[in-house]
Coordinates of C-alpha atoms in Angstrom, one line a residue:
M1 CA 5.6 121.5 -19.2
A2 CA 4.6 117.9 -18.3
V3 CA 6.6 116.6 -21.2
V4 CA 9.6 118.8 -20.2
S5 CA 9.3 117.6 -16.6
Q6 CA 9.3 113.9 -17.5
S7 CA 12.1 114.4 -20.0
A8 CA 14.2 116.1 -17.2
N9 CA 13.5 113.0 -15.0
A10 CA 14.7 110.7 -17.8
V11 CA 17.8 112.9 -18.3
E12 CA 18.6 112.8 -14.6
K13 CA 18.2 109.0 -14.5
A14 CA 20.5 108.7 -17.5
I15 CA 23.3 111.0 -16.5
G16 CA 23.3 110.3 -12.7
H17 CA 24.0 112.7 -9.9
V18 CA 26.8 115.1 -8.9
E19 CA 29.2 113.5 -6.5
G20 CA 29.4 114.7 -2.9
G21 CA 25.9 114.2 -1.6
V22 CA 25.7 113.6 2.2
T23 CA 22.1 112.6 2.8
E24 CA 19.5 110.3 1.2
Q25 CA 17.7 112.0 -1.7
N26 CA 14.8 111.2 -4.1
M27 CA 12.7 109.9 -1.2
T28 CA 9.5 112.0 -1.7
N29 CA 7.1 109.5 -0.2
P30 CA 7.8 106.6 2.2
E31 CA 5.4 104.5 0.2
R32 CA 8.0 104.4 -2.6
D33 CA 10.0 101.9 -0.6
R34 CA 8.2 100.8 2.5
E35 CA 11.0 98.8 3.9
A36 CA 13.7 101.4 3.4
Y37 CA 11.8 104.5 4.4
G38 CA 8.6 103.6 6.2
D39 CA 8.3 103.4 10.0
P40 CA 8.4 99.8 11.1
S41 CA 5.3 100.3 13.2
G42 CA 3.2 100.7 10.0
E43 CA 1.7 103.9 11.3
K44 CA -0.1 105.9 8.7
M45 CA -0.2 109.7 8.2
K46 CA -2.1 112.2 6.1
A47 CA -0.2 114.0 3.4
L48 CA -0.8 116.2 0.4
V49 CA 0.6 114.7 -2.8
W50 CA 1.1 116.0 -6.3
M51 CA -0.9 113.9 -8.8
G52 CA -0.3 115.8 -12.0
K53 CA -0.8 119.3 -13.5
N54 CA -3.4 121.2 -11.4
S55 CA -4.1 118.1 -9.4
V56 CA -3.2 117.3 -5.7
E57 CA -4.8 114.9 -3.2
V58 CA -4.8 114.3 0.5
V59 CA -3.8 110.7 1.0
E60 CA -2.9 108.2 3.7
T61 CA 0.7 107.2 3.4
L62 CA 3.4 105.7 5.7
K63 CA 5.0 107.7 8.5
P64 CA 8.7 108.1 7.7
K65 CA 11.4 106.6 9.8
I66 CA 14.9 107.7 10.8
I67 CA 17.3 106.5 8.2
E68 CA 20.5 108.5 9.1
D69 CA 22.1 109.3 12.4
R70 CA 21.4 113.0 12.2
D71 CA 17.7 112.7 11.2
V72 CA 14.8 114.0 13.2
I73 CA 11.3 112.8 12.7
L74 CA 8.9 115.7 13.3
K75 CA 5.2 115.7 14.3
V76 CA 3.9 118.6 12.2
T77 CA 1.8 121.0 14.2
G78 CA 1.6 123.7 11.5
S79 CA 2.2 124.1 7.8
T80 CA 1.0 126.4 5.1
I81 CA 0.7 127.0 1.3
C82 CA 3.1 129.3 -0.5
G83 CA 2.8 131.1 -3.8
S84 CA 5.8 129.0 -5.0
D85 CA 3.7 125.8 -4.3
L86 CA 1.5 127.0 -7.1
H87 CA 4.4 126.6 -9.6
L88 CA 4.5 123.0 -8.6
Y89 CA 0.7 122.7 -8.8
H90 CA 0.8 124.1 -12.4
G91 CA 3.7 121.8 -13.3
A92 CA 6.0 124.8 -14.0
V93 CA 8.8 123.2 -12.0
V94 CA 10.4 120.2 -13.6
Q95 CA 11.0 116.7 -12.2
L96 CA 7.8 116.3 -10.2
Q97 CA 6.6 112.7 -9.9
K98 CA 3.1 111.5 -9.1
G99 CA 2.8 110.9 -5.4
D100 CA 5.4 113.4 -4.3
I101 CA 4.6 114.9 -0.9
L102 CA 4.6 118.7 -1.1
G103 CA 5.2 121.5 1.3
H104 CA 8.3 123.4 2.4
E105 CA 7.1 125.6 5.3
F106 CA 6.3 123.8 8.6
C107 CA 6.8 123.6 12.3
G108 CA 6.2 120.9 14.8
K109 CA 7.3 118.9 17.8
V110 CA 10.1 116.5 17.8
D111 CA 8.9 112.9 17.6
S112 CA 12.2 111.0 17.6
V113 CA 15.9 111.7 16.9
G114 CA 18.8 109.9 15.4
P115 CA 21.7 108.8 17.6
A116 CA 23.9 111.7 16.6
I117 CA 21.4 114.4 17.6
K118 CA 22.5 116.0 20.8
N119 CA 20.6 119.3 21.1
L120 CA 17.0 118.2 20.5
K121 CA 14.8 115.8 22.2
P122 CA 11.2 114.4 21.8
G123 CA 8.6 117.1 22.6
D124 CA 10.7 120.1 21.7
R125 CA 8.9 122.7 19.6
V126 CA 10.8 123.7 16.5
V127 CA 10.4 125.3 13.1
A128 CA 12.2 123.9 10.0
S129 CA 14.0 125.9 7.3
F130 CA 12.6 125.2 3.9
Q131 CA 16.1 124.4 2.7
I132 CA 18.2 121.5 3.9
A133 CA 21.7 122.4 4.8
C134 CA 24.6 120.3 6.0
G135 CA 26.1 123.0 8.2
E136 CA 29.6 122.3 7.1
C137 CA 30.3 123.2 3.5
M138 CA 31.7 126.5 2.2
Y139 CA 28.2 128.2 2.0
C140 CA 26.9 126.7 5.2
Q141 CA 29.9 128.1 7.2
K142 CA 28.7 131.5 6.0
K143 CA 25.1 130.7 6.9
L144 CA 24.2 130.9 3.2
S145 CA 22.1 127.8 3.7
S146 CA 20.1 127.9 0.6
Q147 CA 23.2 127.2 -1.5
C148 CA 24.5 124.2 0.5
E149 CA 26.8 122.2 -1.8
R150 CA 26.0 118.8 -0.3
T151 CA 22.3 118.2 0.0
N152 CA 21.2 118.3 -3.6
T153 CA 23.1 116.3 -6.2
N154 CA 20.7 117.0 -9.1
K155 CA 22.8 117.2 -12.3
V156 CA 20.0 118.8 -14.4
E157 CA 19.9 121.9 -12.1
N158 CA 23.6 122.0 -12.0
A159 CA 23.8 122.1 -15.8
M160 CA 21.0 124.7 -16.2
Y161 CA 22.2 127.1 -13.5
G162 CA 26.0 126.5 -13.3
G163 CA 25.5 125.3 -9.8
R164 CA 22.8 123.9 -7.5
T165 CA 20.7 125.1 -4.7
A166 CA 20.4 123.2 -1.4
G167 CA 18.0 120.4 -1.1
M168 CA 14.5 121.7 -0.4
F169 CA 11.5 120.1 1.3
G170 CA 8.6 119.1 -1.0
Y171 CA 9.9 120.9 -4.1
S172 CA 10.5 118.2 -6.7
H173 CA 13.4 116.0 -7.5
F174 CA 15.0 119.1 -9.2
T175 CA 15.9 120.2 -5.6
G176 CA 16.9 116.8 -4.3
G177 CA 13.6 115.0 -4.0
F178 CA 12.7 115.3 -0.3
A179 CA 9.3 114.6 1.1
G180 CA 7.6 117.8 2.2
G181 CA 5.8 119.2 5.3
Q182 CA 2.2 119.3 4.1
A183 CA 1.9 116.1 6.1
E184 CA 1.5 114.9 9.7
Y185 CA 5.1 113.7 9.9
V186 CA 8.4 114.7 8.2
R187 CA 11.9 113.4 8.1
V188 CA 14.3 116.3 8.6
P189 CA 17.9 115.5 7.6
Y190 CA 20.6 117.2 9.6
G191 CA 18.0 118.0 12.2
E192 CA 20.2 120.0 14.6
V193 CA 21.1 122.3 11.7
N194 CA 17.7 122.7 10.0
L195 CA 15.4 123.0 13.0
L196 CA 15.2 126.2 15.2
P197 CA 13.8 125.8 18.7
L198 CA 10.7 128.0 19.3
P199 CA 10.4 129.7 22.7
D200 CA 7.2 129.5 24.7
D201 CA 6.3 133.1 24.0
I202 CA 6.1 132.5 20.2
P203 CA 3.0 130.4 19.2
D204 CA 3.1 128.2 16.1
E205 CA 1.0 130.8 14.3
Q206 CA 4.0 133.2 14.4
G207 CA 6.9 130.9 14.5
L208 CA 5.8 128.8 11.5
Y209 CA 6.6 131.6 9.1
L210 CA 10.3 131.8 10.0
S211 CA 10.6 128.7 7.8
D212 CA 10.3 130.8 4.6
V213 CA 8.0 133.8 4.1
L214 CA 9.7 136.0 6.8
S215 CA 13.2 135.1 5.8
T216 CA 12.4 135.4 2.1
S217 CA 10.8 138.8 2.5
W218 CA 13.7 140.1 4.7
N219 CA 16.2 138.8 2.2
C220 CA 14.4 140.6 -0.6
V221 CA 14.5 143.9 1.2
V222 CA 18.0 143.8 2.6
D223 CA 19.7 142.1 -0.4
T224 CA 18.2 144.7 -2.8
G225 CA 19.5 147.4 -0.5
V226 CA 16.4 149.2 0.7
K227 CA 17.6 152.1 2.9
E228 CA 16.6 155.3 4.7
G229 CA 14.5 157.6 2.5
D230 CA 14.0 155.2 -0.4
V231 CA 10.8 155.0 -2.5
V232 CA 10.1 151.3 -3.0
A233 CA 7.7 149.7 -5.5
I234 CA 6.6 146.1 -5.0
W235 CA 5.1 143.9 -7.7
G236 CA 2.7 141.4 -6.0
A237 CA 0.5 141.9 -2.9
G238 CA 0.7 138.3 -1.7
P239 CA 2.3 137.4 1.6
I240 CA 5.8 138.1 0.4
G241 CA 4.9 141.4 -1.1
Q242 CA 2.9 142.4 2.0
M243 CA 5.8 141.6 4.4
C244 CA 8.3 143.3 2.1
A245 CA 6.2 146.4 2.4
E246 CA 6.3 146.2 6.2
M247 CA 10.0 145.4 6.2
S248 CA 10.8 148.3 3.8
F249 CA 9.3 150.7 6.3
M250 CA 11.4 149.0 9.0
Q251 CA 14.5 149.8 6.9
G252 CA 13.5 153.4 6.6
A253 CA 11.7 153.6 3.3
K254 CA 9.9 156.9 2.8
R255 CA 7.2 155.5 0.5
V256 CA 6.1 152.0 -0.5
I257 CA 3.9 151.4 -3.5
V258 CA 2.4 147.9 -4.0
I259 CA 1.2 146.8 -7.4
D260 CA -1.3 144.0 -8.1
G261 CA -4.5 143.5 -10.1
G262 CA -6.8 141.0 -11.8
A263 CA -8.3 138.3 -9.6
A264 CA -5.8 139.3 -6.9
A265 CA -6.7 143.0 -6.8
W266 CA -8.5 142.6 -3.4
R267 CA -5.1 142.0 -1.9
L268 CA -4.2 145.6 -2.3
D269 CA -7.0 146.6 0.0
L270 CA -5.9 143.9 2.5
V271 CA -2.3 145.2 2.6
K272 CA -3.5 148.8 2.9
S273 CA -5.8 147.8 5.8
K274 CA -2.8 146.2 7.7
T275 CA -0.2 148.8 6.8
P276 CA -2.0 152.2 6.1
K277 CA 1.1 154.0 5.0
V278 CA 1.3 151.7 1.9
E279 CA 0.2 153.2 -1.4
T280 CA -1.4 150.9 -4.0
L281 CA -1.6 150.6 -7.8
N282 CA -4.1 148.3 -9.6
F283 CA -2.6 147.4 -13.0
T284 CA -6.0 146.3 -14.3
D285 CA -7.6 149.7 -13.5
L286 CA -5.2 152.1 -15.1
P287 CA -6.4 155.4 -16.7
Q288 CA -6.6 155.1 -20.5
G289 CA -3.2 155.4 -22.1
Q290 CA -1.3 154.8 -18.9
S291 CA 1.0 152.0 -17.9
V292 CA 2.4 150.8 -14.6
T293 CA 5.7 152.6 -15.5
S294 CA 4.0 155.9 -16.4
M295 CA 1.9 155.9 -13.3
L296 CA 4.9 155.2 -11.1
K297 CA 6.7 158.1 -12.7
E298 CA 3.7 160.3 -12.0
M299 CA 3.6 159.2 -8.4
E300 CA 7.3 159.8 -7.9
H301 CA 9.6 162.0 -9.9
G302 CA 11.9 159.8 -11.9
G303 CA 10.2 156.7 -10.5
P304 CA 11.0 154.6 -7.4
D305 CA 14.5 154.1 -6.1
V306 CA 13.9 150.4 -5.6
A307 CA 11.7 147.8 -7.3
L308 CA 11.0 144.4 -5.7
E309 CA 9.6 141.5 -7.7
C310 CA 7.4 139.4 -5.4
A311 CA 5.1 137.8 -8.0
A312 CA 6.9 135.2 -10.3
G313 CA 7.8 134.6 -13.9
E314 CA 5.0 132.2 -14.9
Y315 CA 2.2 134.7 -15.0
A316 CA 2.1 136.3 -18.5
K317 CA -0.1 139.4 -19.1
G318 CA 0.5 139.9 -22.9
M319 CA -0.7 137.5 -25.6
G320 CA 2.8 137.2 -27.0
H321 CA 4.3 135.8 -23.8
K322 CA 1.3 133.6 -23.2
I323 CA 1.8 132.0 -26.5
E324 CA 5.6 131.6 -26.0
L325 CA 5.0 130.0 -22.5
A326 CA 2.4 127.6 -23.9
L327 CA 4.7 126.5 -26.8
G328 CA 7.6 126.1 -24.4
L329 CA 9.6 128.9 -26.2
E330 CA 10.3 130.4 -22.7
T331 CA 9.8 129.2 -19.2
D332 CA 9.3 132.7 -17.7
T333 CA 7.9 136.0 -18.9
S334 CA 10.1 139.1 -18.7
E335 CA 7.1 141.5 -18.5
I336 CA 7.4 142.4 -14.8
I337 CA 11.2 142.6 -14.9
N338 CA 11.0 144.9 -17.9
E339 CA 8.4 147.1 -16.0
M340 CA 10.8 147.3 -13.1
I341 CA 13.7 148.3 -15.3
T342 CA 11.7 151.1 -17.1
S343 CA 10.1 152.3 -13.8
V344 CA 13.0 152.9 -11.5
K345 CA 15.2 155.9 -11.4
S346 CA 18.5 155.7 -13.3
F347 CA 20.9 153.7 -11.3
G348 CA 18.0 152.2 -9.4
R349 CA 17.9 148.7 -7.9
C350 CA 15.6 145.9 -8.9
G351 CA 15.4 142.7 -6.8
I352 CA 13.9 139.4 -8.0
T353 CA 12.4 137.2 -5.3
G354 CA 9.5 135.7 -7.2
V355 CA 10.4 132.3 -8.6
Y356 CA 11.9 132.2 -12.1
V357 CA 12.9 128.7 -13.2
G358 CA 14.6 128.9 -16.6
F359 CA 14.7 131.3 -19.6
T360 CA 12.9 134.3 -20.8
N361 CA 12.5 136.3 -24.1
H362 CA 12.3 140.0 -24.9
F363 CA 14.4 141.1 -21.9
N364 CA 15.1 144.8 -21.9
I365 CA 18.9 144.5 -21.6
G366 CA 19.4 147.9 -23.3
G367 CA 17.4 149.7 -20.6
L368 CA 19.4 147.9 -17.9
M369 CA 22.7 148.8 -19.4
E370 CA 22.1 152.3 -20.6
R371 CA 20.5 153.6 -17.4
G372 CA 22.8 151.8 -15.0
I373 CA 20.0 149.7 -13.4
R374 CA 21.2 147.1 -10.9
L375 CA 19.3 143.9 -11.4
I376 CA 19.7 141.6 -8.4
G377 CA 18.7 138.0 -8.3
N378 CA 17.9 137.7 -4.5
G379 CA 18.2 133.9 -4.8
Q380 CA 16.5 131.4 -2.6
A381 CA 16.7 133.1 0.8
P382 CA 19.4 131.8 3.1
V383 CA 17.0 131.2 6.1
H384 CA 19.8 130.3 8.5
L385 CA 21.4 133.8 8.0
Y386 CA 18.3 135.5 9.3
W387 CA 16.0 133.3 11.3
E388 CA 17.5 133.9 14.8
D389 CA 17.4 137.7 14.3
L390 CA 13.8 137.5 12.9
L391 CA 12.8 135.4 15.9
K392 CA 14.0 138.2 18.2
K393 CA 12.0 140.7 16.2
L394 CA 8.9 138.6 16.7
Q395 CA 9.6 138.4 20.4
D396 CA 10.1 142.2 20.9
K397 CA 7.1 142.9 18.7
S398 CA 9.0 145.0 16.1
L399 CA 7.8 142.4 13.6
D400 CA 4.3 140.9 13.5
S401 CA 3.7 138.0 11.1
S402 CA 0.1 137.8 12.0
I403 CA -0.8 140.7 9.7
M404 CA -0.8 138.3 6.8
L405 CA -2.6 135.4 8.5
S406 CA -6.1 135.1 7.1
H407 CA -7.3 131.5 7.5
R408 CA -6.8 128.3 9.5
I409 CA -7.8 125.0 8.0
N410 CA -7.4 121.3 8.6
I411 CA -4.9 119.3 6.6
D412 CA -7.9 117.1 5.3
E413 CA -9.0 120.1 3.2
M414 CA -5.6 121.0 1.8
D415 CA -6.5 119.9 -1.8
T416 CA -9.4 122.3 -1.7
L417 CA -7.0 125.0 -0.4
Y418 CA -4.8 124.6 -3.5
E419 CA -7.8 125.2 -5.8
K420 CA -9.0 128.3 -3.9
F421 CA -5.5 129.8 -3.4
D422 CA -4.8 129.3 -7.1
A423 CA -8.0 131.2 -8.0
R424 CA -7.2 134.0 -5.5
A425 CA -10.6 133.1 -3.9
D426 CA -12.2 133.7 -0.5
N427 CA -9.6 136.4 0.4
I428 CA -7.0 133.8 1.2
Q429 CA -3.7 135.5 2.0
K430 CA -1.7 133.3 4.3
V431 CA -3.0 130.1 5.9
F432 CA -2.2 128.1 9.0
V433 CA -2.8 124.4 8.3
Q434 CA -3.4 122.3 11.4
T435 CA -3.0 118.6 12.0
R436 CA -4.1 116.2 14.7
F437 CA -0.9 117.3 16.6
S438 CA -1.7 121.0 16.6
D439 CA -2.4 123.1 19.7
P440 CA -5.7 125.1 19.9
P441 CA -5.6 128.4 18.0
A442 CA -3.5 131.1 19.7
P443 CA -5.5 134.1 21.0
G444 CA -6.2 136.6 18.2
T445 CA -5.6 134.2 15.3
P446 CA -8.2 132.9 12.9
A447 CA -10.7 130.3 13.9
L448 CA -10.9 127.1 11.9
T449 CA -12.5 127.4 8.4
S450 CA -14.1 124.4 6.7
W451 CA -15.3 124.1 3.1
K452 CA -17.0 120.8 3.5

């Protein structure tokens, strides 16, 4: 994948960008051009940067500065690691460059604002959406912010997908090349659009997760059409899968079955402990002769009504797909999607929220067509469509994001966090990463963990 990534960078350089961009892109670290992007004070900050496949480091780099009138510079008070960050860590997402600052989920306090910003001021507490929206284009007017037409001019993505996602923080030059939030400061373009004020009754340890995981989980559940009386099966017991289970019950699901296994099997017990109504299925501990599909059909006549993919396409189980991934013959395995297709009832719904970046082999299109299965790409979740409503749910206690929060660490140890999170070690589910600007831990949230 490293060769593919660098080739994609070369292609992008050669063919240029799609026209119509409205904000500075391909600025993934202020050190790349100190005069253009670094704060004139020379102040330094800590940041987590990608150094190559399976290699990240916490470094000192320049604090960013305001470069456009609608920019906000944010002091980061909380960030986290996401399962999709591991795709960057593994080099599975193209167009990463050494020194790119990672991280797309973060909250903070406003440090400074550009002259066109009217509704935010220094000191305001806010959470950022992981996507960067202009607020004005066709998609943004419908609050479909993840598909903004004007903040990512990457021609490679446009050619691969027939269109482009919005720009995204800390997620390679493939999505615009923006410096991410696993840092002490972040430049937020179109700050009044992409920052949501946090009220005093919502601590950072709750509000942070509006940036991605809560919106992504909610989008998975509602976009796939979970409704009253449904039986739902969820592949993946990480934070997204865990919150999808909770939210499926909120939407009236009758039963929810969560599937995981291998090094991550412990997550099944965690999810069960937080949401006792959940049923679990360990794919590495099946009775002889049984499969995930056969077990699900034993548990529910005909299989579940709905299947939700909350894992990702880079994790092959069978040797054939492992070889094809290693040789670059596919970018994503079809195994989980095929299990979903064969497991659900005829005319069932299958939603894909786990990240798939390119192409797959051995896809069971016959099962999809003959049995009338609805396969739904949930897309990158349009955070702006949901985050105000989800904030209200946090405030009225109908939603509790703390059920997934397992650890709190300091940004200094974020490189170690990547290693442990990748290994599914230390029962790490969802993490709150603090900086020198963070408030003390909110009551009832994890104390600081250190691996030094």
